Amino acid sequence: NALENSGASRQAEDVTGQFTLGLMSERPADQGGSRATILASDGILTAEADEAVSGNNLRLFATLMRELLPASVAAFSIPAKSYDTGFLMLPEGDVYGLLVCWAVILPLALLAVGVWIWIRRTRKG
């Protein structure tokens, strides 16, 4: 990809100035009343592109949606916050204790209850 290989430094042939990223068009109410928005690229809404501009693409999308919704619709957006998920860490002794409870004690207890119920039923019958 030429963009990846060019680096971040400005080259002599680089275009400068303001760039049009999208177009919003509106049809008057007496002609049916509609709105349309066209963005320059679908890549503008990707997470990578949004990170490159410090979340401004997400803000652009939220503003576009607010503009396209009718005024009677109460819409708002709360940007998601990034967070790191940590792993649940258990000491080795706790892991083995849980293993013994679930894999040995619980099955043996259920087996003992089953045998006890079976013996009671056979003695009554």
mmCIF file of N, CA and C in Angstrom:
data_model
loop_
_atom_site.group_PDB
_atom_site.id
_atom_site.type_symbol
_atom_site.label_atom_id
_atom_site.label_comp_id
_atom_site.label_asym_id
_atom_site.label_seq_id
_atom_site.Cartn_x
_atom_site.Cartn_y
_atom_site.Cartn_z
ATOM 1 N N ASN A 1 0.835 -1.167 0.000
ATOM 2 C CA ASN A 1 0.000 0.000 0.000
ATOM 3 C C ASN A 1 0.886 1.237 0.000
ATOM 4 N N ALA A 2 0.634 2.160 -0.898
ATOM 5 C CA ALA A 2 1.463 3.354 -1.031
ATOM 6 C C ALA A 2 1.370 4.240 0.198
ATOM 7 N N LEU A 3 0.198 4.281 0.822
ATOM 8 C CA LEU A 3 0.025 5.122 2.001
ATOM 9 C C LEU A 3 0.875 4.621 3.161
ATOM 10 N N GLU A 4 0.928 3.312 3.344
ATOM 11 C CA GLU A 4 1.719 2.741 4.430
ATOM 12 C C GLU A 4 3.215 2.925 4.200
ATOM 13 N N ASN A 5 3.647 2.904 2.946
ATOM 14 C CA ASN A 5 5.067 2.976 2.630
ATOM 15 C C ASN A 5 5.596 4.402 2.581
ATOM 16 N N SER A 6 4.707 5.393 2.530
ATOM 17 C CA SER A 6 5.166 6.763 2.348
ATOM 18 C C SER A 6 5.658 7.416 3.631
ATOM 19 N N GLY A 7 5.223 6.920 4.786
ATOM 20 C CA GLY A 7 5.625 7.524 6.038
ATOM 21 C C GLY A 7 4.768 8.736 6.350
ATOM 22 N N ALA A 8 5.075 9.400 7.458
ATOM 23 C CA ALA A 8 4.256 10.510 7.916
ATOM 24 C C ALA A 8 4.809 11.868 7.508
ATOM 25 N N SER A 9 5.966 11.897 6.899
ATOM 26 C CA SER A 9 6.550 13.192 6.528
ATOM 27 C C SER A 9 5.930 13.705 5.226
ATOM 28 N N ARG A 10 5.867 15.012 5.101
ATOM 29 C CA ARG A 10 5.269 15.651 3.926
ATOM 30 C C ARG A 10 6.207 15.510 2.728
ATOM 31 N N GLN A 11 5.630 15.157 1.606
ATOM 32 C CA GLN A 11 6.375 15.024 0.360
ATOM 33 C C GLN A 11 6.060 16.228 -0.535
ATOM 34 N N ALA A 12 6.896 16.497 -1.502
ATOM 35 C CA ALA A 12 6.701 17.649 -2.389
ATOM 36 C C ALA A 12 5.409 17.529 -3.195
ATOM 37 N N GLU A 13 5.012 16.319 -3.576
ATOM 38 C CA GLU A 13 3.814 16.123 -4.403
ATOM 39 C C GLU A 13 2.528 15.983 -3.582
ATOM 40 N N ASP A 14 2.601 16.091 -2.252
ATOM 41 C CA ASP A 14 1.413 15.979 -1.403
ATOM 42 C C ASP A 14 0.478 17.158 -1.631
ATOM 43 N N VAL A 15 -0.802 16.865 -1.669
ATOM 44 C CA VAL A 15 -1.818 17.891 -1.830
ATOM 45 C C VAL A 15 -2.111 18.490 -0.459
ATOM 46 N N THR A 16 -2.227 19.805 -0.393
ATOM 47 C CA THR A 16 -2.531 20.469 0.872
ATOM 48 C C THR A 16 -3.860 21.194 0.746
ATOM 49 N N GLY A 17 -4.438 21.514 1.878
ATOM 50 C CA GLY A 17 -5.674 22.282 1.860
ATOM 51 C C GLY A 17 -6.794 21.538 2.541
ATOM 52 N N GLN A 18 -7.986 22.053 2.346
ATOM 53 C CA GLN A 18 -9.174 21.469 2.944
ATOM 54 C C GLN A 18 -9.724 20.399 1.999
ATOM 55 N N PHE A 19 -10.139 19.262 2.562
ATOM 56 C CA PHE A 19 -10.662 18.163 1.771
ATOM 57 C C PHE A 19 -12.131 17.940 2.102
ATOM 58 N N THR A 20 -12.916 17.651 1.104
ATOM 59 C CA THR A 20 -14.327 17.367 1.307
ATOM 60 C C THR A 20 -14.472 15.892 1.648
ATOM 61 N N LEU A 21 -15.009 15.615 2.836
ATOM 62 C CA LEU A 21 -15.164 14.244 3.285
ATOM 63 C C LEU A 21 -16.559 13.697 3.030
ATOM 64 N N GLY A 22 -17.501 14.578 2.802
ATOM 65 C CA GLY A 22 -18.867 14.118 2.584
ATOM 66 C C GLY A 22 -19.740 15.233 2.065
ATOM 67 N N LEU A 23 -20.958 14.847 1.726
ATOM 68 C CA LEU A 23 -21.920 15.783 1.171
ATOM 69 C C LEU A 23 -23.268 15.502 1.810
ATOM 70 N N MET A 24 -23.952 16.569 2.241
ATOM 71 C CA MET A 24 -25.297 16.419 2.778
ATOM 72 C C MET A 24 -26.229 17.232 1.896
ATOM 73 N N SER A 25 -27.296 16.590 1.461
ATOM 74 C CA SER A 25 -28.263 17.250 0.591
ATOM 75 C C SER A 25 -29.642 17.151 1.222
ATOM 76 N N GLU A 26 -30.438 18.203 1.016
ATOM 77 C CA GLU A 26 -31.772 18.220 1.599
ATOM 78 C C GLU A 26 -32.775 18.662 0.540
ATOM 79 N N ARG A 27 -33.878 17.920 0.437
ATOM 80 C CA ARG A 27 -34.970 18.272 -0.467
ATOM 81 C C ARG A 27 -36.000 19.041 0.359
ATOM 82 N N PRO A 28 -36.481 20.167 -0.164
ATOM 83 C CA PRO A 28 -37.460 20.951 0.586
ATOM 84 C C PRO A 28 -38.726 20.161 0.896
ATOM 85 N N ALA A 29 -39.411 20.581 1.960
ATOM 86 C CA ALA A 29 -40.615 19.876 2.421
ATOM 87 C C ALA A 29 -41.712 19.878 1.362
ATOM 88 N N ASP A 30 -41.815 20.935 0.569
ATOM 89 C CA ASP A 30 -42.870 20.976 -0.445
ATOM 90 C C ASP A 30 -42.601 20.026 -1.609
ATOM 91 N N GLN A 31 -41.399 19.468 -1.688
ATOM 92 C CA GLN A 31 -41.062 18.490 -2.726
ATOM 93 C C GLN A 31 -40.913 17.078 -2.154
ATOM 94 N N GLY A 32 -41.376 16.850 -0.986
ATOM 95 C CA GLY A 32 -41.312 15.517 -0.389
ATOM 96 C C GLY A 32 -40.463 15.456 0.863
ATOM 97 N N GLY A 33 -39.598 16.431 1.074
ATOM 98 C CA GLY A 33 -38.804 16.528 2.294
ATOM 99 C C GLY A 33 -37.956 15.308 2.607
ATOM 100 N N SER A 34 -36.755 15.297 2.139
ATOM 101 C CA SER A 34 -35.849 14.191 2.459
ATOM 102 C C SER A 34 -34.432 14.735 2.623
ATOM 103 N N ARG A 35 -33.605 13.941 3.280
ATOM 104 C CA ARG A 35 -32.197 14.288 3.484
ATOM 105 C C ARG A 35 -31.333 13.091 3.111
ATOM 106 N N ALA A 36 -30.172 13.383 2.591
ATOM 107 C CA ALA A 36 -29.232 12.309 2.253
ATOM 108 C C ALA A 36 -27.817 12.770 2.584
ATOM 109 N N THR A 37 -26.998 11.846 3.021
ATOM 110 C CA THR A 37 -25.598 12.133 3.312
ATOM 111 C C THR A 37 -24.738 11.087 2.618
ATOM 112 N N ILE A 38 -23.710 11.546 1.952
ATOM 113 C CA ILE A 38 -22.765 10.648 1.284
ATOM 114 C C ILE A 38 -21.377 10.966 1.823
ATOM 115 N N LEU A 39 -20.706 9.944 2.329
ATOM 116 C CA LEU A 39 -19.344 10.114 2.828
ATOM 117 C C LEU A 39 -18.355 9.686 1.757
ATOM 118 N N ALA A 40 -17.171 10.263 1.796
ATOM 119 C CA ALA A 40 -16.164 10.001 0.776
ATOM 120 C C ALA A 40 -15.705 8.546 0.767
ATOM 121 N N SER A 41 -15.741 7.886 1.923
ATOM 122 C CA SER A 41 -15.253 6.515 2.006
ATOM 123 C C SER A 41 -15.938 5.803 3.155
ATOM 124 N N ASP A 42 -16.173 4.499 2.970
ATOM 125 C CA ASP A 42 -16.722 3.743 4.093
ATOM 126 C C ASP A 42 -15.645 3.517 5.158
ATOM 127 N N GLY A 43 -14.404 3.674 4.791
ATOM 128 C CA GLY A 43 -13.299 3.504 5.732
ATOM 129 C C GLY A 43 -13.221 4.611 6.766
ATOM 130 N N ILE A 44 -13.937 5.697 6.543
ATOM 131 C CA ILE A 44 -13.907 6.815 7.484
ATOM 132 C C ILE A 44 -14.535 6.430 8.815
ATOM 133 N N LEU A 45 -15.382 5.411 8.817
ATOM 134 C CA LEU A 45 -16.070 5.007 10.040
ATOM 135 C C LEU A 45 -15.425 3.797 10.715
ATOM 136 N N THR A 46 -14.263 3.381 10.262
ATOM 137 C CA THR A 46 -13.590 2.251 10.898
ATOM 138 C C THR A 46 -12.890 2.706 12.177
ATOM 139 N N ALA A 47 -12.626 1.768 13.045
ATOM 140 C CA ALA A 47 -11.957 2.085 14.316
ATOM 141 C C ALA A 47 -10.550 2.637 14.079
ATOM 142 N N GLU A 48 -9.845 2.106 13.084
ATOM 143 C CA GLU A 48 -8.485 2.570 12.808
ATOM 144 C C GLU A 48 -8.477 4.023 12.360
ATOM 145 N N ALA A 49 -9.409 4.381 11.467
ATOM 146 C CA ALA A 49 -9.480 5.761 10.995
ATOM 147 C C ALA A 49 -9.898 6.689 12.126
ATOM 148 N N ASP A 50 -10.775 6.216 12.992
ATOM 149 C CA ASP A 50 -11.233 7.035 14.111
ATOM 150 C C ASP A 50 -10.106 7.282 15.105
ATOM 151 N N GLU A 51 -9.270 6.282 15.341
ATOM 152 C CA GLU A 51 -8.133 6.455 16.247
ATOM 153 C C GLU A 51 -7.131 7.455 15.691
ATOM 154 N N ALA A 52 -6.993 7.501 14.366
ATOM 155 C CA ALA A 52 -6.021 8.397 13.748
ATOM 156 C C ALA A 52 -6.390 9.863 13.951
ATOM 157 N N VAL A 53 -7.667 10.149 14.165
ATOM 158 C CA VAL A 53 -8.120 11.537 14.331
ATOM 159 C C VAL A 53 -8.731 11.761 15.715
ATOM 160 N N SER A 54 -8.294 11.011 16.693
ATOM 161 C CA SER A 54 -8.684 11.170 18.101
ATOM 162 C C SER A 54 -10.192 11.132 18.331
ATOM 163 N N GLY A 55 -10.888 10.237 17.654
ATOM 164 C CA GLY A 55 -12.311 10.059 17.886
ATOM 165 C C GLY A 55 -13.217 11.037 17.151
ATOM 166 N N ASN A 56 -12.660 11.875 16.303
ATOM 167 C CA ASN A 56 -13.484 12.865 15.605
ATOM 168 C C ASN A 56 -14.378 12.242 14.539
ATOM 169 N N ASN A 57 -14.002 11.107 13.979
ATOM 170 C CA ASN A 57 -14.877 10.454 12.997
ATOM 171 C C ASN A 57 -16.145 9.929 13.667
ATOM 172 N N LEU A 58 -16.027 9.408 14.884
ATOM 173 C CA LEU A 58 -17.200 8.963 15.630
ATOM 174 C C LEU A 58 -18.102 10.145 15.948
ATOM 175 N N ARG A 59 -17.503 11.260 16.311
ATOM 176 C CA ARG A 59 -18.264 12.480 16.581
ATOM 177 C C ARG A 59 -18.961 12.957 15.307
ATOM 178 N N LEU A 60 -18.274 12.871 14.160
ATOM 179 C CA LEU A 60 -18.871 13.237 12.871
ATOM 180 C C LEU A 60 -20.086 12.365 12.577
ATOM 181 N N PHE A 61 -19.961 11.068 12.787
ATOM 182 C CA PHE A 61 -21.073 10.147 12.523
ATOM 183 C C PHE A 61 -22.256 10.450 13.441
ATOM 184 N N ALA A 62 -21.987 10.692 14.716
ATOM 185 C CA ALA A 62 -23.061 11.008 15.659
ATOM 186 C C ALA A 62 -23.765 12.300 15.260
ATOM 187 N N THR A 63 -23.010 13.297 14.812
ATOM 188 C CA THR A 63 -23.609 14.556 14.368
ATOM 189 C C THR A 63 -24.449 14.353 13.121
ATOM 190 N N LEU A 64 -23.958 13.536 12.191
ATOM 191 C CA LEU A 64 -24.738 13.240 10.978
ATOM 192 C C LEU A 64 -26.056 12.562 11.333
ATOM 193 N N MET A 65 -26.021 11.601 12.232
ATOM 194 C CA MET A 65 -27.247 10.911 12.620
ATOM 195 C C MET A 65 -28.219 11.873 13.302
ATOM 196 N N ARG A 66 -27.691 12.768 14.124
ATOM 197 C CA ARG A 66 -28.544 13.753 14.787
ATOM 198 C C ARG A 66 -29.201 14.679 13.760
ATOM 199 N N GLU A 67 -28.463 15.045 12.728
ATOM 200 C CA GLU A 67 -29.003 15.920 11.686
ATOM 201 C C GLU A 67 -30.038 15.202 10.818
ATOM 202 N N LEU A 68 -29.852 13.911 10.591
ATOM 203 C CA LEU A 68 -30.760 13.173 9.717
ATOM 204 C C LEU A 68 -32.057 12.780 10.408
ATOM 205 N N LEU A 69 -32.048 12.695 11.729
ATOM 206 C CA LEU A 69 -33.269 12.322 12.449
ATOM 207 C C LEU A 69 -34.222 13.505 12.501
ATOM 208 N N PRO A 70 -35.521 13.238 12.452
ATOM 209 C CA PRO A 70 -36.477 14.336 12.581
ATOM 210 C C PRO A 70 -36.363 14.999 13.948
ATOM 211 N N ALA A 71 -36.754 16.253 14.024
ATOM 212 C CA ALA A 71 -36.641 17.009 15.271
ATOM 213 C C ALA A 71 -37.496 16.420 16.380
ATOM 214 N N SER A 72 -38.552 15.681 16.016
ATOM 215 C CA SER A 72 -39.437 15.107 17.027
ATOM 216 C C SER A 72 -38.806 13.912 17.743
ATOM 217 N N VAL A 73 -37.747 13.356 17.179
ATOM 218 C CA VAL A 73 -37.083 12.208 17.791
ATOM 219 C C VAL A 73 -35.995 12.718 18.730
ATOM 220 N N ALA A 74 -36.119 12.351 19.989
ATOM 221 C CA ALA A 74 -35.104 12.753 20.969
ATOM 222 C C ALA A 74 -33.975 11.744 20.910
ATOM 223 N N ALA A 75 -32.862 12.117 20.327
ATOM 224 C CA ALA A 75 -31.731 11.200 20.191
ATOM 225 C C ALA A 75 -30.487 11.843 20.793
ATOM 226 N N PHE A 76 -29.700 11.035 21.412
ATOM 227 C CA PHE A 76 -28.428 11.498 21.929
ATOM 228 C C PHE A 76 -27.471 10.321 21.902
ATOM 229 N N SER A 77 -26.210 10.614 21.986
ATOM 230 C CA SER A 77 -25.239 9.526 22.024
ATOM 231 C C SER A 77 -24.219 9.821 23.106
ATOM 232 N N ILE A 78 -23.810 8.771 23.757
ATOM 233 C CA ILE A 78 -22.763 8.858 24.764
ATOM 234 C C ILE A 78 -21.601 8.027 24.242
ATOM 235 N N PRO A 79 -20.490 8.663 23.930
ATOM 236 C CA PRO A 79 -19.351 7.905 23.408
ATOM 237 C C PRO A 79 -18.878 6.853 24.410
ATOM 238 N N ALA A 80 -18.540 5.696 23.907
ATOM 239 C CA ALA A 80 -18.053 4.618 24.760
ATOM 240 C C ALA A 80 -16.651 4.940 25.240
ATOM 241 N N LYS A 81 -16.377 4.549 26.462
ATOM 242 C CA LYS A 81 -15.043 4.758 27.013
ATOM 243 C C LYS A 81 -14.240 3.478 26.838
ATOM 244 N N SER A 82 -12.982 3.639 26.564
ATOM 245 C CA SER A 82 -12.138 2.459 26.413
ATOM 246 C C SER A 82 -11.711 1.970 27.795
ATOM 247 N N TYR A 83 -11.584 0.686 27.919
ATOM 248 C CA TYR A 83 -11.150 0.108 29.183
ATOM 249 C C TYR A 83 -10.403 -1.184 28.889
ATOM 250 N N ASP A 84 -9.578 -1.551 29.811
ATOM 251 C CA ASP A 84 -8.832 -2.802 29.692
ATOM 252 C C ASP A 84 -9.481 -3.833 30.608
ATOM 253 N N THR A 85 -9.680 -5.007 30.065
ATOM 254 C CA THR A 85 -10.244 -6.066 30.886
ATOM 255 C C THR A 85 -9.105 -6.861 31.495
ATOM 256 N N GLY A 86 -9.212 -7.087 32.773
ATOM 257 C CA GLY A 86 -8.193 -7.871 33.459
ATOM 258 C C GLY A 86 -8.629 -9.320 33.555
ATOM 259 N N PHE A 87 -7.694 -10.169 33.754
ATOM 260 C CA PHE A 87 -7.996 -11.588 33.894
ATOM 261 C C PHE A 87 -8.331 -11.897 35.352
ATOM 262 N N LEU A 88 -9.202 -12.846 35.562
ATOM 263 C CA LEU A 88 -9.536 -13.287 36.907
ATOM 264 C C LEU A 88 -8.408 -14.211 37.371
ATOM 265 N N MET A 89 -7.713 -13.782 38.381
ATOM 266 C CA MET A 89 -6.574 -14.551 38.874
ATOM 267 C C MET A 89 -6.961 -15.230 40.187
ATOM 268 N N LEU A 90 -6.795 -16.545 40.227
ATOM 269 C CA LEU A 90 -7.063 -17.317 41.437
ATOM 270 C C LEU A 90 -5.772 -17.999 41.879
ATOM 271 N N PRO A 91 -5.540 -18.020 43.180
ATOM 272 C CA PRO A 91 -4.360 -18.751 43.665
ATOM 273 C C PRO A 91 -4.491 -20.240 43.320
ATOM 274 N N GLU A 92 -3.374 -20.880 43.155
ATOM 275 C CA GLU A 92 -3.360 -22.289 42.753
ATOM 276 C C GLU A 92 -4.115 -23.174 43.742
ATOM 277 N N GLY A 93 -3.998 -22.884 45.029
ATOM 278 C CA GLY A 93 -4.708 -23.667 46.043
ATOM 279 C C GLY A 93 -6.217 -23.569 45.886
ATOM 280 N N ASP A 94 -6.724 -22.374 45.561
ATOM 281 C CA ASP A 94 -8.165 -22.197 45.349
ATOM 282 C C ASP A 94 -8.643 -22.983 44.135
ATOM 283 N N VAL A 95 -7.840 -22.997 43.083
ATOM 284 C CA VAL A 95 -8.210 -23.739 41.871
ATOM 285 C C VAL A 95 -8.322 -25.223 42.179
ATOM 286 N N TYR A 96 -7.349 -25.761 42.907
ATOM 287 C CA TYR A 96 -7.398 -27.189 43.246
ATOM 288 C C TYR A 96 -8.545 -27.487 44.203
ATOM 289 N N GLY A 97 -8.826 -26.556 45.131
ATOM 290 C CA GLY A 97 -9.954 -26.740 46.043
ATOM 291 C C GLY A 97 -11.273 -26.791 45.291
ATOM 292 N N LEU A 98 -11.464 -25.885 44.327
ATOM 293 C CA LEU A 98 -12.677 -25.903 43.509
ATOM 294 C C LEU A 98 -12.756 -27.163 42.659
ATOM 295 N N LEU A 99 -11.629 -27.607 42.144
ATOM 296 C CA LEU A 99 -11.595 -28.829 41.335
ATOM 297 C C LEU A 99 -12.032 -30.029 42.159
ATOM 298 N N VAL A 100 -11.520 -30.136 43.385
ATOM 299 C CA VAL A 100 -11.893 -31.253 44.254
ATOM 300 C C VAL A 100 -13.384 -31.185 44.583
ATOM 301 N N CYS A 101 -13.895 -29.986 44.875
ATOM 302 C CA CYS A 101 -15.323 -29.849 45.204
ATOM 303 C C CYS A 101 -16.212 -30.265 44.035
ATOM 304 N N TRP A 102 -15.941 -29.759 42.857
ATOM 305 C CA TRP A 102 -16.819 -29.994 41.703
ATOM 306 C C TRP A 102 -16.594 -31.344 41.044
ATOM 307 N N ALA A 103 -15.372 -31.862 41.093
ATOM 308 C CA ALA A 103 -15.086 -33.104 40.372
ATOM 309 C C ALA A 103 -15.121 -34.338 41.265
ATOM 310 N N VAL A 104 -15.031 -34.170 42.591
ATOM 311 C CA VAL A 104 -14.989 -35.336 43.477
ATOM 312 C C VAL A 104 -16.121 -35.298 44.501
ATOM 313 N N ILE A 105 -16.143 -34.264 45.332
ATOM 314 C CA ILE A 105 -17.092 -34.230 46.450
ATOM 315 C C ILE A 105 -18.541 -34.157 45.960
ATOM 316 N N LEU A 106 -18.855 -33.273 45.040
ATOM 317 C CA LEU A 106 -20.232 -33.141 44.559
ATOM 318 C C LEU A 106 -20.737 -34.429 43.890
ATOM 319 N N PRO A 107 -19.971 -35.050 42.971
ATOM 320 C CA PRO A 107 -20.454 -36.312 42.388
ATOM 321 C C PRO A 107 -20.634 -37.417 43.427
ATOM 322 N N LEU A 108 -19.702 -37.520 44.391
ATOM 323 C CA LEU A 108 -19.849 -38.539 45.428
ATOM 324 C C LEU A 108 -21.066 -38.270 46.309
ATOM 325 N N ALA A 109 -21.332 -37.018 46.628
ATOM 326 C CA ALA A 109 -22.493 -36.667 47.435
ATOM 327 C C ALA A 109 -23.788 -37.009 46.687
ATOM 328 N N LEU A 110 -23.844 -36.687 45.395
ATOM 329 C CA LEU A 110 -25.029 -37.028 44.602
ATOM 330 C C LEU A 110 -25.213 -38.541 44.500
ATOM 331 N N LEU A 111 -24.124 -39.264 44.360
ATOM 332 C CA LEU A 111 -24.184 -40.728 44.307
ATOM 333 C C LEU A 111 -24.676 -41.287 45.635
ATOM 334 N N ALA A 112 -24.183 -40.744 46.747
ATOM 335 C CA ALA A 112 -24.604 -41.212 48.076
ATOM 336 C C ALA A 112 -26.087 -40.938 48.302
ATOM 337 N N VAL A 113 -26.576 -39.776 47.904
ATOM 338 C CA VAL A 113 -28.002 -39.460 48.042
ATOM 339 C C VAL A 113 -28.825 -40.409 47.178
ATOM 340 N N GLY A 114 -28.365 -40.676 45.983
ATOM 341 C CA GLY A 114 -29.074 -41.607 45.097
ATOM 342 C C GLY A 114 -29.142 -43.011 45.680
ATOM 343 N N VAL A 115 -28.044 -43.503 46.243
ATOM 344 C CA VAL A 115 -28.023 -44.832 46.868
ATOM 345 C C VAL A 115 -28.939 -44.852 48.086
ATOM 346 N N TRP A 116 -28.922 -43.791 48.897
ATOM 347 C CA TRP A 116 -29.779 -43.704 50.076
ATOM 348 C C TRP A 116 -31.255 -43.748 49.682
ATOM 349 N N ILE A 117 -31.643 -43.004 48.629
ATOM 350 C CA ILE A 117 -33.035 -43.019 48.163
ATOM 351 C C ILE A 117 -33.397 -44.411 47.626
ATOM 352 N N TRP A 118 -32.478 -45.029 46.899
ATOM 353 C CA TRP A 118 -32.743 -46.355 46.319
ATOM 354 C C TRP A 118 -32.951 -47.397 47.430
ATOM 355 N N ILE A 119 -32.103 -47.337 48.492
ATOM 356 C CA ILE A 119 -32.234 -48.289 49.611
ATOM 357 C C ILE A 119 -33.551 -48.090 50.330
ATOM 358 N N ARG A 120 -33.952 -46.841 50.570
ATOM 359 C CA ARG A 120 -35.233 -46.559 51.246
ATOM 360 C C ARG A 120 -36.414 -47.119 50.442
ATOM 361 N N ARG A 121 -36.358 -46.963 49.143
ATOM 362 C CA ARG A 121 -37.476 -47.429 48.314
ATOM 363 C C ARG A 121 -37.532 -48.957 48.259
ATOM 364 N N THR A 122 -36.379 -49.615 48.240
ATOM 365 C CA THR A 122 -36.384 -51.079 48.165
ATOM 366 C C THR A 122 -36.822 -51.698 49.476
ATOM 367 N N ARG A 123 -36.534 -51.056 50.606
ATOM 368 C CA ARG A 123 -36.951 -51.614 51.907
ATOM 369 C C ARG A 123 -38.447 -51.443 52.125
ATOM 370 N N LYS A 124 -39.036 -50.347 51.602
ATOM 371 C CA LYS A 124 -40.462 -50.118 51.771
ATOM 372 C C LYS A 124 -41.278 -51.033 50.858
ATOM 373 N N GLY A 125 -40.748 -51.382 49.719
ATOM 374 C CA GLY A 125 -41.500 -52.132 48.716
ATOM 375 C C GLY A 125 -41.516 -53.571 48.975
#
